[in-house]
């Protein structure tokens, strides 16, 4: 019986609401007054309706009261006397909807008055956004929530989430951003809705939230959806790039890795990191096939690689791509020929040989198997590039050891080259050819004699040519093989250190505005802190910084050089712009920082920061930073680092140096140490106050002692080891005055670890005169 009575009550209520108050004289007066613009007259009439017990809860009466108050709020002549008119309009509109108990009736009511509710929501949102822009988030929040009662207003939804976000209630903001992102994504894709400013916020904020909290799969989805409707948004592009880099770091070299790189290049075709990675993954895969002698698969992948290089010619930003991709735009034949030389230069002889076979197969599509080896031998004998010829001979003999004609051909080729004139680039392959020939013809003394002469020449001539990696390797080899040449080698090492200093330290100088030197580029920051303009660093400046960092790494004995990527450089430029704008440096900038850019904040977390307006000087300052941990130096000399970035403003520099992208032999730096000043010779001005010794071992309880060249002990202060900055490191400060030391002053360093390991080396401090 109770259910029947309830149902009857609902029907009566709906019927009363449906009838409306059209016959009430006060309602008619109010409606007529509104239409005639007599708003105060209309407001008095509608108030009489609201005083009537039979009409006060009628949705049409409440709606008319809302319309009258809204009109008053928009009338410039009287609105100033009624500052609460808009608030009243929203309140009565809410009541007109809430009073309807039947959901279907409520939806119909809203739909029939959609135009009015839309205008009311806009006005309410405008007031709320004014409060939001004044950072009065607590005031804006309830105003925005009112808009949702009239329907799912996407803008109000986004601003509600923004208010929670700014109030520090991110857990409340995230589900609202998710709802807004879904509505925006579906709404834009399914219609011709124009994109407005607030549309980007849910995707940006969710992307930031998920990335900060390491929910990278969720971040990928929301950022991907955001870029579908906002393909040119710089923040979403930055997130996409960062997520891509993170994913690549977790995938081992493989065809899947190659696929991800190629996909990413569609979004960032001129990115230096991706162009380097594209070449490196192709080379890795090709070399794997070459090592396993899978010639057919090698040929197929090489053709794909060659065609991909040729297709880059069609890119709009081809000129930019060429700066980072040495093979971009080359025809397949040009590319394959140059790739073979490249394989030879970097020492991948299996790949060099496989590429030569690919070239041979392309030009000899049908050849009699009986004459194959004879044709191959004739081809290699005609090879002018000694490096390539040497690799082809050796690899072919490995694969076909019974080919005596190739053994004889190798010795003949070597003798013919020994009689000619060689430049230093021919010396290394000639050394190897003579070593192999000496084994194949042990009774012929020519080959051993030539090998020694070429090795000693290589040390000297590679130093003069600026090829310091080759010079160091050749020197180490000679010092082991030819102890009778110790004095000559000592002088050659000193010569190499001086040449390296002049070419790569002194030769990487950068001038600031006002100082002009012939051949030295000038750097002037073209950004602005007040207008949040990050500016850009010219390639010629960044290349000098890269040159200087690699100078220090090479001097410290590292064989692993770094590359400054365009993306990391751009992040660092955002970072220094933020520092410039806030006149402060910090690794943890808050959201309240002026000119806050997520990419810049990310760079600040992993950057070496300094008050230097010259990027080249910033590198030296980082190496010589007088801190007990020498943390800045340790990051610059970290063996696992592969990619870095640099940004410099008028007063600040940020070096994005915290990087572990490089895969290393895990045992290498458990045996090999990294010291500064380095073993052997070091220019005097590069000997900083703090000395350091780094190795991948536990340094607790380690001791350091120093003696000068007379054998006297040097007093030193050993700092307490601090881990967490690259390799574990011992730091000490010897009590010596470097400036007054004579040329060739020597110091013997002994490091003893708690496990009994002992490391000894000598540092020779030399003067280097620059003309």
PDB file of C-alpha atoms in Angstrom, residues 467-610:
ATOM      1  CA  UNK A 467      94.405  11.211 -33.555  1.00  0.00           C
ATOM      2  CA  UNK A 468      95.088  10.814 -29.842  1.00  0.00           C
ATOM      3  CA  UNK A 469      93.105   7.622 -29.359  1.00  0.00           C
ATOM      4  CA  UNK A 470      95.271   5.833 -31.936  1.00  0.00           C
ATOM      5  CA  UNK A 471      98.386   7.464 -30.493  1.00  0.00           C
ATOM      6  CA  UNK A 472      97.659   6.222 -26.958  1.00  0.00           C
ATOM      7  CA  UNK A 473      96.899   2.687 -28.111  1.00  0.00           C
ATOM      8  CA  UNK A 474     100.050   2.541 -30.244  1.00  0.00           C
ATOM      9  CA  UNK A 475     102.176   3.961 -27.406  1.00  0.00           C
ATOM     10  CA  UNK A 476     100.908   1.345 -24.934  1.00  0.00           C
ATOM     11  CA  UNK A 477     101.655  -1.402 -27.447  1.00  0.00           C
ATOM     12  CA  UNK A 478     105.154  -0.136 -28.165  1.00  0.00           C
ATOM     13  CA  UNK A 479     106.008   0.260 -24.481  1.00  0.00           C
ATOM     14  CA  UNK A 480     105.285  -3.463 -23.959  1.00  0.00           C
ATOM     15  CA  UNK A 481     106.917  -4.745 -27.151  1.00  0.00           C
ATOM     16  CA  UNK A 482     110.007  -2.525 -27.392  1.00  0.00           C
ATOM     17  CA  UNK A 483     111.589  -1.826 -23.979  1.00  0.00           C
ATOM     18  CA  UNK A 484     114.714  -0.632 -25.784  1.00  0.00           C
ATOM     19  CA  UNK A 485     112.725   2.403 -26.984  1.00  0.00           C
ATOM     20  CA  UNK A 486     111.708   3.615 -23.469  1.00  0.00           C
ATOM     21  CA  UNK A 487     113.455   7.004 -23.684  1.00  0.00           C
ATOM     22  CA  UNK A 488     112.040   7.765 -27.133  1.00  0.00           C
ATOM     23  CA  UNK A 489     108.583   6.703 -25.992  1.00  0.00           C
ATOM     24  CA  UNK A 490     108.822   8.911 -22.889  1.00  0.00           C
ATOM     25  CA  UNK A 491     109.428  11.939 -25.110  1.00  0.00           C
ATOM     26  CA  UNK A 492     106.659  10.896 -27.500  1.00  0.00           C
ATOM     27  CA  UNK A 493     104.115  10.681 -24.658  1.00  0.00           C
ATOM     28  CA  UNK A 494     105.018  14.164 -23.464  1.00  0.00           C
ATOM     29  CA  UNK A 495     104.695  15.440 -27.024  1.00  0.00           C
ATOM     30  CA  UNK A 496     101.249  13.831 -27.301  1.00  0.00           C
ATOM     31  CA  UNK A 497     100.002  15.451 -24.058  1.00  0.00           C
ATOM     32  CA  UNK A 498     101.160  18.873 -25.241  1.00  0.00           C
ATOM     33  CA  UNK A 499      99.564  18.430 -28.665  1.00  0.00           C
ATOM     34  CA  UNK A 500      96.281  17.279 -27.104  1.00  0.00           C
ATOM     35  CA  UNK A 501      96.244  20.284 -24.786  1.00  0.00           C
ATOM     36  CA  UNK A 502      96.890  22.738 -27.608  1.00  0.00           C
ATOM     37  CA  UNK A 503      94.421  21.173 -30.061  1.00  0.00           C
ATOM     38  CA  UNK A 504      91.566  20.155 -27.783  1.00  0.00           C
ATOM     39  CA  UNK A 505      91.769  22.237 -24.620  1.00  0.00           C
ATOM     40  CA  UNK A 506      93.190  25.514 -25.872  1.00  0.00           C
ATOM     41  CA  UNK A 507      91.510  24.814 -29.204  1.00  0.00           C
ATOM     42  CA  UNK A 508      88.040  24.604 -27.607  1.00  0.00           C
ATOM     43  CA  UNK A 509      87.980  28.163 -26.263  1.00  0.00           C
ATOM     44  CA  UNK A 510      84.769  30.210 -26.504  1.00  0.00           C
ATOM     45  CA  UNK A 511      84.591  34.008 -26.287  1.00  0.00           C
ATOM     46  CA  UNK A 512      81.854  36.095 -24.742  1.00  0.00           C
ATOM     47  CA  UNK A 513      80.605  39.300 -26.313  1.00  0.00           C
ATOM     48  CA  UNK A 514      83.238  41.997 -26.438  1.00  0.00           C
ATOM     49  CA  UNK A 515      86.284  39.723 -26.717  1.00  0.00           C
ATOM     50  CA  UNK A 516      87.313  38.887 -30.247  1.00  0.00           C
ATOM     51  CA  UNK A 517      90.008  36.409 -31.255  1.00  0.00           C
ATOM     52  CA  UNK A 518      90.497  35.141 -34.797  1.00  0.00           C
ATOM     53  CA  UNK A 519      88.910  31.716 -35.240  1.00  0.00           C
ATOM     54  CA  UNK A 520      87.312  31.661 -31.758  1.00  0.00           C
ATOM     55  CA  UNK A 521      83.476  31.641 -31.849  1.00  0.00           C
ATOM     56  CA  UNK A 522      81.526  34.097 -29.706  1.00  0.00           C
ATOM     57  CA  UNK A 523      78.640  32.997 -27.478  1.00  0.00           C
ATOM     58  CA  UNK A 524      75.842  35.407 -26.573  1.00  0.00           C
ATOM     59  CA  UNK A 525      72.721  34.054 -24.875  1.00  0.00           C
ATOM     60  CA  UNK A 526      69.698  34.903 -27.031  1.00  0.00           C
ATOM     61  CA  UNK A 527      67.112  34.068 -24.374  1.00  0.00           C
ATOM     62  CA  UNK A 528      65.437  36.220 -21.722  1.00  0.00           C
ATOM     63  CA  UNK A 529      64.502  35.381 -18.148  1.00  0.00           C
ATOM     64  CA  UNK A 530      61.681  37.894 -17.736  1.00  0.00           C
ATOM     65  CA  UNK A 531      59.836  36.758 -20.867  1.00  0.00           C
ATOM     66  CA  UNK A 532      60.558  33.043 -20.265  1.00  0.00           C
ATOM     67  CA  UNK A 533      62.495  32.697 -23.522  1.00  0.00           C
ATOM     68  CA  UNK A 534      65.012  29.858 -23.260  1.00  0.00           C
ATOM     69  CA  UNK A 535      67.174  30.751 -26.244  1.00  0.00           C
ATOM     70  CA  UNK A 536      69.380  28.306 -28.134  1.00  0.00           C
ATOM     71  CA  UNK A 537      73.030  27.311 -28.305  1.00  0.00           C
ATOM     72  CA  UNK A 538      74.656  27.240 -31.775  1.00  0.00           C
ATOM     73  CA  UNK A 539      76.050  23.887 -32.906  1.00  0.00           C
ATOM     74  CA  UNK A 540      79.567  25.317 -33.227  1.00  0.00           C
ATOM     75  CA  UNK A 541      79.504  26.265 -29.522  1.00  0.00           C
ATOM     76  CA  UNK A 542      78.099  22.914 -28.381  1.00  0.00           C
ATOM     77  CA  UNK A 543      80.734  21.058 -30.414  1.00  0.00           C
ATOM     78  CA  UNK A 544      83.491  22.973 -28.620  1.00  0.00           C
ATOM     79  CA  UNK A 545      82.018  22.037 -25.252  1.00  0.00           C
ATOM     80  CA  UNK A 546      81.858  18.385 -26.342  1.00  0.00           C
ATOM     81  CA  UNK A 547      85.479  18.644 -27.498  1.00  0.00           C
ATOM     82  CA  UNK A 548      86.550  19.996 -24.095  1.00  0.00           C
ATOM     83  CA  UNK A 549      84.693  17.359 -22.060  1.00  0.00           C
ATOM     84  CA  UNK A 550      86.199  14.588 -24.158  1.00  0.00           C
ATOM     85  CA  UNK A 551      89.659  16.142 -23.717  1.00  0.00           C
ATOM     86  CA  UNK A 552      89.386  15.683 -19.956  1.00  0.00           C
ATOM     87  CA  UNK A 553      87.963  12.158 -20.322  1.00  0.00           C
ATOM     88  CA  UNK A 554      90.742  11.076 -22.683  1.00  0.00           C
ATOM     89  CA  UNK A 555      93.431  12.604 -20.452  1.00  0.00           C
ATOM     90  CA  UNK A 556      92.004  10.686 -17.492  1.00  0.00           C
ATOM     91  CA  UNK A 557      92.534   7.452 -19.416  1.00  0.00           C
ATOM     92  CA  UNK A 558      88.940   6.862 -20.509  1.00  0.00           C
ATOM     93  CA  UNK A 559      88.339   5.375 -23.935  1.00  0.00           C
ATOM     94  CA  UNK A 560      84.596   6.143 -23.693  1.00  0.00           C
ATOM     95  CA  UNK A 561      83.798   9.553 -25.173  1.00  0.00           C
ATOM     96  CA  UNK A 562      80.467  11.400 -24.820  1.00  0.00           C
ATOM     97  CA  UNK A 563      78.098  13.110 -27.236  1.00  0.00           C
ATOM     98  CA  UNK A 564      76.101  16.264 -26.527  1.00  0.00           C
ATOM     99  CA  UNK A 565      72.601  15.639 -27.876  1.00  0.00           C
ATOM    100  CA  UNK A 566      70.378  18.379 -29.208  1.00  0.00           C
ATOM    101  CA  UNK A 567      67.509  17.274 -26.960  1.00  0.00           C
ATOM    102  CA  UNK A 568      69.671  17.380 -23.814  1.00  0.00           C
ATOM    103  CA  UNK A 569      71.037  20.775 -24.861  1.00  0.00           C
ATOM    104  CA  UNK A 570      67.492  22.119 -25.252  1.00  0.00           C
ATOM    105  CA  UNK A 571      66.522  20.791 -21.810  1.00  0.00           C
ATOM    106  CA  UNK A 572      69.563  22.548 -20.321  1.00  0.00           C
ATOM    107  CA  UNK A 573      68.624  25.811 -22.045  1.00  0.00           C
ATOM    108  CA  UNK A 574      65.200  25.593 -20.340  1.00  0.00           C
ATOM    109  CA  UNK A 575      67.020  24.921 -17.066  1.00  0.00           C
ATOM    110  CA  UNK A 576      69.252  28.003 -17.219  1.00  0.00           C
ATOM    111  CA  UNK A 577      66.336  30.150 -18.379  1.00  0.00           C
ATOM    112  CA  UNK A 578      64.500  29.102 -15.197  1.00  0.00           C
ATOM    113  CA  UNK A 579      67.597  29.944 -13.110  1.00  0.00           C
ATOM    114  CA  UNK A 580      67.913  33.299 -14.873  1.00  0.00           C
ATOM    115  CA  UNK A 581      64.240  34.100 -14.332  1.00  0.00           C
ATOM    116  CA  UNK A 582      64.379  33.237 -10.624  1.00  0.00           C
ATOM    117  CA  UNK A 583      67.935  34.511 -10.091  1.00  0.00           C
ATOM    118  CA  UNK A 584      68.766  31.281  -8.322  1.00  0.00           C
ATOM    119  CA  UNK A 585      70.146  27.781  -8.924  1.00  0.00           C
ATOM    120  CA  UNK A 586      68.467  24.653  -7.570  1.00  0.00           C
ATOM    121  CA  UNK A 587      68.362  20.943  -8.372  1.00  0.00           C
ATOM    122  CA  UNK A 588      64.776  20.804  -7.053  1.00  0.00           C
ATOM    123  CA  UNK A 589      62.824  23.804  -8.393  1.00  0.00           C
ATOM    124  CA  UNK A 590      59.236  24.036  -7.171  1.00  0.00           C
ATOM    125  CA  UNK A 591      56.081  24.487  -9.241  1.00  0.00           C
ATOM    126  CA  UNK A 592      56.052  28.049  -7.917  1.00  0.00           C
ATOM    127  CA  UNK A 593      59.200  28.986  -9.835  1.00  0.00           C
ATOM    128  CA  UNK A 594      58.668  31.616 -12.508  1.00  0.00           C
ATOM    129  CA  UNK A 595      58.903  30.285 -16.068  1.00  0.00           C
ATOM    130  CA  UNK A 596      58.577  26.705 -14.782  1.00  0.00           C
ATOM    131  CA  UNK A 597      59.070  24.199 -17.613  1.00  0.00           C
ATOM    132  CA  UNK A 598      58.980  20.450 -16.814  1.00  0.00           C
ATOM    133  CA  UNK A 599      61.833  19.733 -19.256  1.00  0.00           C
ATOM    134  CA  UNK A 600      63.968  22.368 -17.539  1.00  0.00           C
ATOM    135  CA  UNK A 601      63.102  21.012 -14.093  1.00  0.00           C
ATOM    136  CA  UNK A 602      64.123  17.518 -15.234  1.00  0.00           C
ATOM    137  CA  UNK A 603      67.453  18.857 -16.497  1.00  0.00           C
ATOM    138  CA  UNK A 604      68.131  20.695 -13.225  1.00  0.00           C
ATOM    139  CA  UNK A 605      67.780  17.428 -11.302  1.00  0.00           C
ATOM    140  CA  UNK A 606      70.604  15.777 -13.250  1.00  0.00           C
ATOM    141  CA  UNK A 607      72.823  18.732 -14.092  1.00  0.00           C
ATOM    142  CA  UNK A 608      76.023  20.275 -12.824  1.00  0.00           C
ATOM    143  CA  UNK A 609      75.081  23.884 -12.060  1.00  0.00           C
ATOM    144  CA  UNK A 610      77.475  26.826 -11.959  1.00  0.00           C
TER     145      UNK A 610
END
